[in-house]
PDB file of N, CA and C in Angstrom:
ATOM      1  N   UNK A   1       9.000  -8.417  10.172  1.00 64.00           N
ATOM      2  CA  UNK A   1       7.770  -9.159  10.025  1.00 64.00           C
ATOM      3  C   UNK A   1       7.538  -9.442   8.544  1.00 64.00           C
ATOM      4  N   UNK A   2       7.207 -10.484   8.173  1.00 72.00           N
ATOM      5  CA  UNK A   2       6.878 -10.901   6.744  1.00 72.00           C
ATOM      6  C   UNK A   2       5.959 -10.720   6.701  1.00 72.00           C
ATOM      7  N   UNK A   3       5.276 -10.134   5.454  1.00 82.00           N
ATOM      8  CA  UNK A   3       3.737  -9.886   4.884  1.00 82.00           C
ATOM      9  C   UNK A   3       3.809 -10.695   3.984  1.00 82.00           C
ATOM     10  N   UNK A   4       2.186 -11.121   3.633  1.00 89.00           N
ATOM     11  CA  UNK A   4       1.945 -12.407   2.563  1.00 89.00           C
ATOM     12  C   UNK A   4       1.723 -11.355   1.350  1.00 89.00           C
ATOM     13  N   UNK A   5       2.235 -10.705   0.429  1.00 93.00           N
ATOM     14  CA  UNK A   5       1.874  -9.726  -0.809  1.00 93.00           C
ATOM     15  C   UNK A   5       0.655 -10.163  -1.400  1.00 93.00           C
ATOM     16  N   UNK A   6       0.373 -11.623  -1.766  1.00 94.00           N
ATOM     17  CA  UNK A   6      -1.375 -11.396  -1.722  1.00 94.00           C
ATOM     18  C   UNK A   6      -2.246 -11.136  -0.707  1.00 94.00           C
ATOM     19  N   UNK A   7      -1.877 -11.012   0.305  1.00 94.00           N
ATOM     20  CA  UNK A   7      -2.812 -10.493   1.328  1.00 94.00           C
ATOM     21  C   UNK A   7      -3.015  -9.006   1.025  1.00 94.00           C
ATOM     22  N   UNK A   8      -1.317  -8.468   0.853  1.00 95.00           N
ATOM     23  CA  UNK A   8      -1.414  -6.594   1.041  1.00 95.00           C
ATOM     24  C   UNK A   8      -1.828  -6.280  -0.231  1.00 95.00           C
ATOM     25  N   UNK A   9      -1.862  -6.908  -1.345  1.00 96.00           N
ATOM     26  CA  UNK A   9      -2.621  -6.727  -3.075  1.00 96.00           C
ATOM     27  C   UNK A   9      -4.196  -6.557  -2.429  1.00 96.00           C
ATOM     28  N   UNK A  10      -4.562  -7.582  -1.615  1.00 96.00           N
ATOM     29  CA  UNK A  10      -6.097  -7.838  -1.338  1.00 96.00           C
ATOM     30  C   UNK A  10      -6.483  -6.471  -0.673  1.00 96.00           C
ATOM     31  N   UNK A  11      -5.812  -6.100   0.029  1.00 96.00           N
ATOM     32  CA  UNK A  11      -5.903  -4.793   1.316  1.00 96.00           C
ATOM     33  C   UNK A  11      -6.023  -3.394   0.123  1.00 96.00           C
ATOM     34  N   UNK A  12      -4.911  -3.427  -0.593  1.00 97.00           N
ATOM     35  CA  UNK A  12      -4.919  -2.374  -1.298  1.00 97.00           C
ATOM     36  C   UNK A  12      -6.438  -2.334  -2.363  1.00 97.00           C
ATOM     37  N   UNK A  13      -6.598  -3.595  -3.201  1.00 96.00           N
ATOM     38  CA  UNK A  13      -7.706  -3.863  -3.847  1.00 96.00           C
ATOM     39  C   UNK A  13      -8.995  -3.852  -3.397  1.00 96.00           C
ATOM     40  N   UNK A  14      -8.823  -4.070  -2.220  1.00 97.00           N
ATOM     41  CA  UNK A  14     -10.311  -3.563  -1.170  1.00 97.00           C
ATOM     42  C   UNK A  14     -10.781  -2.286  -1.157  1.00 97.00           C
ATOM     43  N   UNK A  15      -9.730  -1.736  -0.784  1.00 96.00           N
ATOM     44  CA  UNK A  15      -9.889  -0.010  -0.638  1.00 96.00           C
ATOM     45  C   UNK A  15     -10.013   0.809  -1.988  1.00 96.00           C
ATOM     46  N   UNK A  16      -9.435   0.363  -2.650  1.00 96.00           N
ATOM     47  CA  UNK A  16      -9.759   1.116  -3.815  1.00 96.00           C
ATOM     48  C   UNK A  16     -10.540   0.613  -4.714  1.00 96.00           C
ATOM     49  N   UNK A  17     -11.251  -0.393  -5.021  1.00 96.00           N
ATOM     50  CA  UNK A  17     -12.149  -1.152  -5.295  1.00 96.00           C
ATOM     51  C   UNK A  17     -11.590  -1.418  -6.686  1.00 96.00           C
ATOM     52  N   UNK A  18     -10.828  -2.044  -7.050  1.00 94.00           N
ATOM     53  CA  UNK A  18      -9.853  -2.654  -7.748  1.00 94.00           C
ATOM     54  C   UNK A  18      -9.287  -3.899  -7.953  1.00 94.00           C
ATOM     55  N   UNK A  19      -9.610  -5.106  -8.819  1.00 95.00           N
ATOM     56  CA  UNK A  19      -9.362  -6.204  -8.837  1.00 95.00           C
ATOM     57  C   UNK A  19      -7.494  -6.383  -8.592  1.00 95.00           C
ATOM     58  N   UNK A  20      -7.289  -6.852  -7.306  1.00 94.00           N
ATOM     59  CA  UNK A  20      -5.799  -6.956  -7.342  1.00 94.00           C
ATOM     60  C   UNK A  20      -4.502  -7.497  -8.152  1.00 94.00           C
ATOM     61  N   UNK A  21      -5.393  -8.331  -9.137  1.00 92.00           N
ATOM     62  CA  UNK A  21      -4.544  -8.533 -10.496  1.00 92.00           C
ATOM     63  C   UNK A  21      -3.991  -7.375 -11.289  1.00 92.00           C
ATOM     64  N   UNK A  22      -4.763  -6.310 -11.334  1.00 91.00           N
ATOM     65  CA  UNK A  22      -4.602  -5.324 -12.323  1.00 91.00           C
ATOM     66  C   UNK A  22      -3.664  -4.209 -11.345  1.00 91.00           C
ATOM     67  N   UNK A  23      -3.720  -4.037 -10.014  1.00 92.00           N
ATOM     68  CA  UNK A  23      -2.646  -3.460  -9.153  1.00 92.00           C
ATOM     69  C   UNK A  23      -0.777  -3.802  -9.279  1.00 92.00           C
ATOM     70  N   UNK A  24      -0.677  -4.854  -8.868  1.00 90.00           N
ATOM     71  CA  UNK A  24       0.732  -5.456  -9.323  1.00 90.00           C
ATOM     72  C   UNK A  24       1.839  -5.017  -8.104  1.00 90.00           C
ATOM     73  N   UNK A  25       3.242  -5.536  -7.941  1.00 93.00           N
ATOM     74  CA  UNK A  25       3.560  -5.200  -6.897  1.00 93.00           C
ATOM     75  C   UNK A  25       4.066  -4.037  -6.988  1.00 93.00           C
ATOM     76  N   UNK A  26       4.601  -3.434  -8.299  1.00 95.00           N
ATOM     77  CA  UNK A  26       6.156  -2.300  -8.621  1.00 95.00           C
ATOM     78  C   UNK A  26       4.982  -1.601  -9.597  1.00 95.00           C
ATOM     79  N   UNK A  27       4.170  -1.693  -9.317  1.00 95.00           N
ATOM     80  CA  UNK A  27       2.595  -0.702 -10.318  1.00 95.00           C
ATOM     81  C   UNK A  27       2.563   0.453  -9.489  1.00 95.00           C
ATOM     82  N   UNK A  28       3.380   1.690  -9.845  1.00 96.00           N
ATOM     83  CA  UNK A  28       3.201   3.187  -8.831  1.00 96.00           C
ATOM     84  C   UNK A  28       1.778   3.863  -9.515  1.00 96.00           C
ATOM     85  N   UNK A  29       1.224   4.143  -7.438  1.00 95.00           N
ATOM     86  CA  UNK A  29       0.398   4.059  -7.260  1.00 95.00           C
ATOM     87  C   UNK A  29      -0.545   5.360  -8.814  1.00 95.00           C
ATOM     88  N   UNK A  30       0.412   5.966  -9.376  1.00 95.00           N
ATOM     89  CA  UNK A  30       0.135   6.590 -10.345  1.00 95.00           C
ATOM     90  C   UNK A  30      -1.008   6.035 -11.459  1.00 95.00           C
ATOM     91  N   UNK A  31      -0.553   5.134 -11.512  1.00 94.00           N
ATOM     92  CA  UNK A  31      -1.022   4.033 -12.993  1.00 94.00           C
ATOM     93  C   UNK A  31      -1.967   3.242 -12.225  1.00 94.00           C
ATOM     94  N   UNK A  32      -2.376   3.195 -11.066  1.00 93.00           N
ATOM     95  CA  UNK A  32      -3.314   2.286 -10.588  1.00 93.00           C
ATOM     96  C   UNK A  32      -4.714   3.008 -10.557  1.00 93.00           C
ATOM     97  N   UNK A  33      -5.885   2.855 -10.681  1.00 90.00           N
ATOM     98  CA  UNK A  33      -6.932   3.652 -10.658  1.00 90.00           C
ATOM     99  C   UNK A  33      -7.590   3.142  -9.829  1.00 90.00           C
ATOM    100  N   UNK A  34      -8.186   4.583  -9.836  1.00 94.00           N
ATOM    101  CA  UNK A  34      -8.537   4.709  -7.619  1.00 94.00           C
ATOM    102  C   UNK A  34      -7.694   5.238  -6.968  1.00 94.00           C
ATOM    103  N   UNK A  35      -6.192   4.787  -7.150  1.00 96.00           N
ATOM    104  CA  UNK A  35      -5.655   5.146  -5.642  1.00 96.00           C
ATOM    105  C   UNK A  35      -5.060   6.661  -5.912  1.00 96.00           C
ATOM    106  N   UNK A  36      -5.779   7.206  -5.728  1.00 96.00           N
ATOM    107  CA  UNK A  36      -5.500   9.132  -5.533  1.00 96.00           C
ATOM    108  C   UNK A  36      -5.121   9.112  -4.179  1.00 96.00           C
ATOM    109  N   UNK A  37      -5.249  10.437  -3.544  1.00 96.00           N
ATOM    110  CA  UNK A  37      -4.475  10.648  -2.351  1.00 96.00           C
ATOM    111  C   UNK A  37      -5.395  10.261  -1.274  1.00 96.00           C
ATOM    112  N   UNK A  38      -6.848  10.472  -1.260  1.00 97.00           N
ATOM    113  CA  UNK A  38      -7.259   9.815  -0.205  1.00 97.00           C
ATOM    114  C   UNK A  38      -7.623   8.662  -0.084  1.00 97.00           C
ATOM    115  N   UNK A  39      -7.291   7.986  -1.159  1.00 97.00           N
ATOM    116  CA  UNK A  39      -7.690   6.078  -1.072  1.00 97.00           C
ATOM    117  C   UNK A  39      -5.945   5.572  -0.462  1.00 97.00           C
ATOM    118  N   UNK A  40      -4.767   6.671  -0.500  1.00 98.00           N
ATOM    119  CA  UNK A  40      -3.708   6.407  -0.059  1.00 98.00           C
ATOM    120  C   UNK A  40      -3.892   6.099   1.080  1.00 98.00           C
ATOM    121  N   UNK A  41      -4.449   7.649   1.872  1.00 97.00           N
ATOM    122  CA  UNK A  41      -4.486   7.225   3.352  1.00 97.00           C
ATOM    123  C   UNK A  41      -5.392   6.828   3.922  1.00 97.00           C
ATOM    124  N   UNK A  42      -6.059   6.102   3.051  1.00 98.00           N
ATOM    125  CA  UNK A  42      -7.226   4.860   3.440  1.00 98.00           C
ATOM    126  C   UNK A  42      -6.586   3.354   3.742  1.00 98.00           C
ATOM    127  N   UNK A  43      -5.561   3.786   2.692  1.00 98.00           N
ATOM    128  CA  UNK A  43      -4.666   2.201   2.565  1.00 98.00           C
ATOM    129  C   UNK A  43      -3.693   2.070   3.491  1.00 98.00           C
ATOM    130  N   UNK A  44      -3.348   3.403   4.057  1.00 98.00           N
ATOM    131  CA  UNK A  44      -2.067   3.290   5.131  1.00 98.00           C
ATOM    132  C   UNK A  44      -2.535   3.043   6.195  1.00 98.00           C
ATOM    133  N   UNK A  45      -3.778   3.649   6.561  1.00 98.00           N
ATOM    134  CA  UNK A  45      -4.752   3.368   8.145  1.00 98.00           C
ATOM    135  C   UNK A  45      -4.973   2.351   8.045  1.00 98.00           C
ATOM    136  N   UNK A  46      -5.199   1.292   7.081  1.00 97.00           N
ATOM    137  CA  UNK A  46      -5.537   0.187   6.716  1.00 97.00           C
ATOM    138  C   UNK A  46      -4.493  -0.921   7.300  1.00 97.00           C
ATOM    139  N   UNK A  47      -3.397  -0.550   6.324  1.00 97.00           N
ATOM    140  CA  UNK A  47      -2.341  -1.366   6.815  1.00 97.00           C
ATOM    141  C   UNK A  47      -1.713  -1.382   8.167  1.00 97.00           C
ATOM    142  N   UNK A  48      -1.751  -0.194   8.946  1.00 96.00           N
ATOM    143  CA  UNK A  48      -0.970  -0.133  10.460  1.00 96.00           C
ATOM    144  C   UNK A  48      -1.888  -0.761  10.760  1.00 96.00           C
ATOM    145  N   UNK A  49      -3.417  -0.747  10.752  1.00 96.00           N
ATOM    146  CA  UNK A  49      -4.207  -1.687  11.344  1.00 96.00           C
ATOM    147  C   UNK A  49      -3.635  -3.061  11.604  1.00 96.00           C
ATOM    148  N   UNK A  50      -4.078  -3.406  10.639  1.00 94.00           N
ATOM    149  CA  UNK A  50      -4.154  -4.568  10.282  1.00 94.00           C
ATOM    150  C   UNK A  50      -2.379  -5.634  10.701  1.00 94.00           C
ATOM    151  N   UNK A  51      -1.338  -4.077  10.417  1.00 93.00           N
ATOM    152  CA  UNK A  51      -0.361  -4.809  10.909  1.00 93.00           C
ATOM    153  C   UNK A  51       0.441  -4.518  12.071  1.00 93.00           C
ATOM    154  N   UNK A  52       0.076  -3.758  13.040  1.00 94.00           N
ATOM    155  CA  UNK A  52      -0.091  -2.716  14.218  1.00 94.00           C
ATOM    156  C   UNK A  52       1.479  -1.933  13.887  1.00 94.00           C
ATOM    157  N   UNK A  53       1.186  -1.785  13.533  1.00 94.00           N
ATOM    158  CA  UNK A  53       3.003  -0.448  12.847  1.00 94.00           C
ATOM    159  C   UNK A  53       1.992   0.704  12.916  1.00 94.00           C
ATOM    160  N   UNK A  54       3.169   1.868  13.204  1.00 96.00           N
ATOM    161  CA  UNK A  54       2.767   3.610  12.669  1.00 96.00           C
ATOM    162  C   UNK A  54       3.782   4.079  11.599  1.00 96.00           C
ATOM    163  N   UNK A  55       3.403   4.193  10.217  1.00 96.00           N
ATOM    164  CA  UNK A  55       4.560   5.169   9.495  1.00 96.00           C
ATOM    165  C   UNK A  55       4.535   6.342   9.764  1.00 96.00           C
ATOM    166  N   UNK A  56       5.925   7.029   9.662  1.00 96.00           N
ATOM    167  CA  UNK A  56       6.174   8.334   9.703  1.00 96.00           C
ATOM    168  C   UNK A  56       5.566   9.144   8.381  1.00 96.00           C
ATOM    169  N   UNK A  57       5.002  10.033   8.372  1.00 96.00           N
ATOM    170  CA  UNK A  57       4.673  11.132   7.569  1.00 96.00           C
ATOM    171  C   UNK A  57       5.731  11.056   6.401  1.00 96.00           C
ATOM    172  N   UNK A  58       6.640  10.973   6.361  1.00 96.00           N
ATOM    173  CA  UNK A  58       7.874  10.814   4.955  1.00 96.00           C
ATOM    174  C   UNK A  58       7.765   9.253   4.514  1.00 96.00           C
ATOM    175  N   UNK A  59       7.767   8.089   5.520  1.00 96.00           N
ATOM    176  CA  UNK A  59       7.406   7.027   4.615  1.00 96.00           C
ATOM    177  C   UNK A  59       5.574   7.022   4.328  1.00 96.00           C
ATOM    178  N   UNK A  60       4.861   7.615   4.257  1.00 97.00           N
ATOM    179  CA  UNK A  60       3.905   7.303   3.874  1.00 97.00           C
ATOM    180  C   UNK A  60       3.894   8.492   2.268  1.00 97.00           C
ATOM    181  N   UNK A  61       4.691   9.502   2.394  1.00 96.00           N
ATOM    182  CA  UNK A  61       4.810   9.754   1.227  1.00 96.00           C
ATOM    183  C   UNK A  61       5.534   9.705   0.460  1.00 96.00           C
ATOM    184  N   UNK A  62       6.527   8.807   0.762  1.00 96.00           N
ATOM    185  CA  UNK A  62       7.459   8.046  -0.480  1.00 96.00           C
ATOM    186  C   UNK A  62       6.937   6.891  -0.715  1.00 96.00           C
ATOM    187  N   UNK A  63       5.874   6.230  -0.487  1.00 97.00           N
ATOM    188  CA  UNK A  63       5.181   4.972  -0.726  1.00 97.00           C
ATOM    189  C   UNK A  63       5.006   4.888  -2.054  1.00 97.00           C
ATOM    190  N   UNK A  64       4.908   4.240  -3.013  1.00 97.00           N
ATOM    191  CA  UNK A  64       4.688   4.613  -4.604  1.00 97.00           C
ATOM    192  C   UNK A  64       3.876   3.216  -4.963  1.00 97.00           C
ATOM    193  N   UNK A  65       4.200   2.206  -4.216  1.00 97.00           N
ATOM    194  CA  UNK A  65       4.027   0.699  -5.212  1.00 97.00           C
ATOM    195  C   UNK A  65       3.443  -0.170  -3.829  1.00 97.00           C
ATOM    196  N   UNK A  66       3.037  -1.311  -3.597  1.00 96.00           N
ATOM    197  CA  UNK A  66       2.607  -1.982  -2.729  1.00 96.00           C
ATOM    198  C   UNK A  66       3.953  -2.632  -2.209  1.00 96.00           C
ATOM    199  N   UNK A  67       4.713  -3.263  -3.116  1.00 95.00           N
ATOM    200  CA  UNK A  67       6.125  -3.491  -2.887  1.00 95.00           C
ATOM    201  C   UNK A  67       6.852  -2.789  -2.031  1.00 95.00           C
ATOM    202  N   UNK A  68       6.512  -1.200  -2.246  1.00 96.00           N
ATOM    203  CA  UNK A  68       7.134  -0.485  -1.196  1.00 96.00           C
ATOM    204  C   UNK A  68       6.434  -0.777   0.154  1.00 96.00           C
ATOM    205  N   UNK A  69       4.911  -0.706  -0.200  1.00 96.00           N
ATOM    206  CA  UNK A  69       4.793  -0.501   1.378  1.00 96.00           C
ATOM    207  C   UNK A  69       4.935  -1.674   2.599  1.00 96.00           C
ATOM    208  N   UNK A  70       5.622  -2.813   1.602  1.00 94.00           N
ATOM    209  CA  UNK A  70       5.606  -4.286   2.041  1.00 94.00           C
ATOM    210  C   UNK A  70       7.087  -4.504   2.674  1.00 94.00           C
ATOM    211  N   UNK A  71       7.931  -3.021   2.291  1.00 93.00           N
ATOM    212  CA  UNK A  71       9.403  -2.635   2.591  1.00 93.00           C
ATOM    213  C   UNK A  71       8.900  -2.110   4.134  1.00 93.00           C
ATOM    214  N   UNK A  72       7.981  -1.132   4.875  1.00 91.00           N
ATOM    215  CA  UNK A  72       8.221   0.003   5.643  1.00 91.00           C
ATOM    216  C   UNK A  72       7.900  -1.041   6.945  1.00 91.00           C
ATOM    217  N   UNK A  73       7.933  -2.516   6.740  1.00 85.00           N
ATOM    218  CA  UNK A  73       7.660  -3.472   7.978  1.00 85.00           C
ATOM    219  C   UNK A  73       8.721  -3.747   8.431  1.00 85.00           C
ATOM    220  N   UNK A  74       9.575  -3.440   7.567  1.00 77.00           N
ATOM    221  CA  UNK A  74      10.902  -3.851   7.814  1.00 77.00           C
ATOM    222  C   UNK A  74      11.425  -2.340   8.417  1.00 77.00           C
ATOM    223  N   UNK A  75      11.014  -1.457   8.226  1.00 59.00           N
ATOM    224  CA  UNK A  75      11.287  -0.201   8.997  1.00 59.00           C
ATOM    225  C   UNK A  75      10.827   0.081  10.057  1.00 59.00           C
ATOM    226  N   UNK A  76       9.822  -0.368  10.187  1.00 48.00           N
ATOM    227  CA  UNK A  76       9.341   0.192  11.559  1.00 48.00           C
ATOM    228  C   UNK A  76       9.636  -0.589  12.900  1.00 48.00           C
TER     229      UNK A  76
END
């Protein structure tokens, strides 16, 4: 399934209340502010929503960048 990356920038920038310019795609989630561990799994409930997928417990914690998590569609 293809994701539109400004859509999943918008998703991530929602939740963490973060202008999605300043997020980026390969920006680990380290260097992004806001996204600590529970705006993570704000963003992952977010995304299976929105894109009806379930990640496994190991891809949701190797997730680092939005880029990645724009990879785990292709995994699931």
């Amino acid at each position: 399934m293809a994701v539109n990356m400004d859509d999943l920038l918008n998703l991530v920038g929602d939740i963490i209340e973060v202008d999605p310019s300043r997020i980026g795609l390969r920006l680990d989630r380290d260097e992004v502010p806001g996204w600590d561990s529970l705006a993570h799994l704000r963003i992952i409930t977010a995304f299976e929503a929105q894109y009806g997928v379930r990640l496994s417990m190991d891809q949701i914690a190797e997730i680092r960048t939005v880029e990645q998590l724009s990879w785990t569609l292709g995994e699931a």
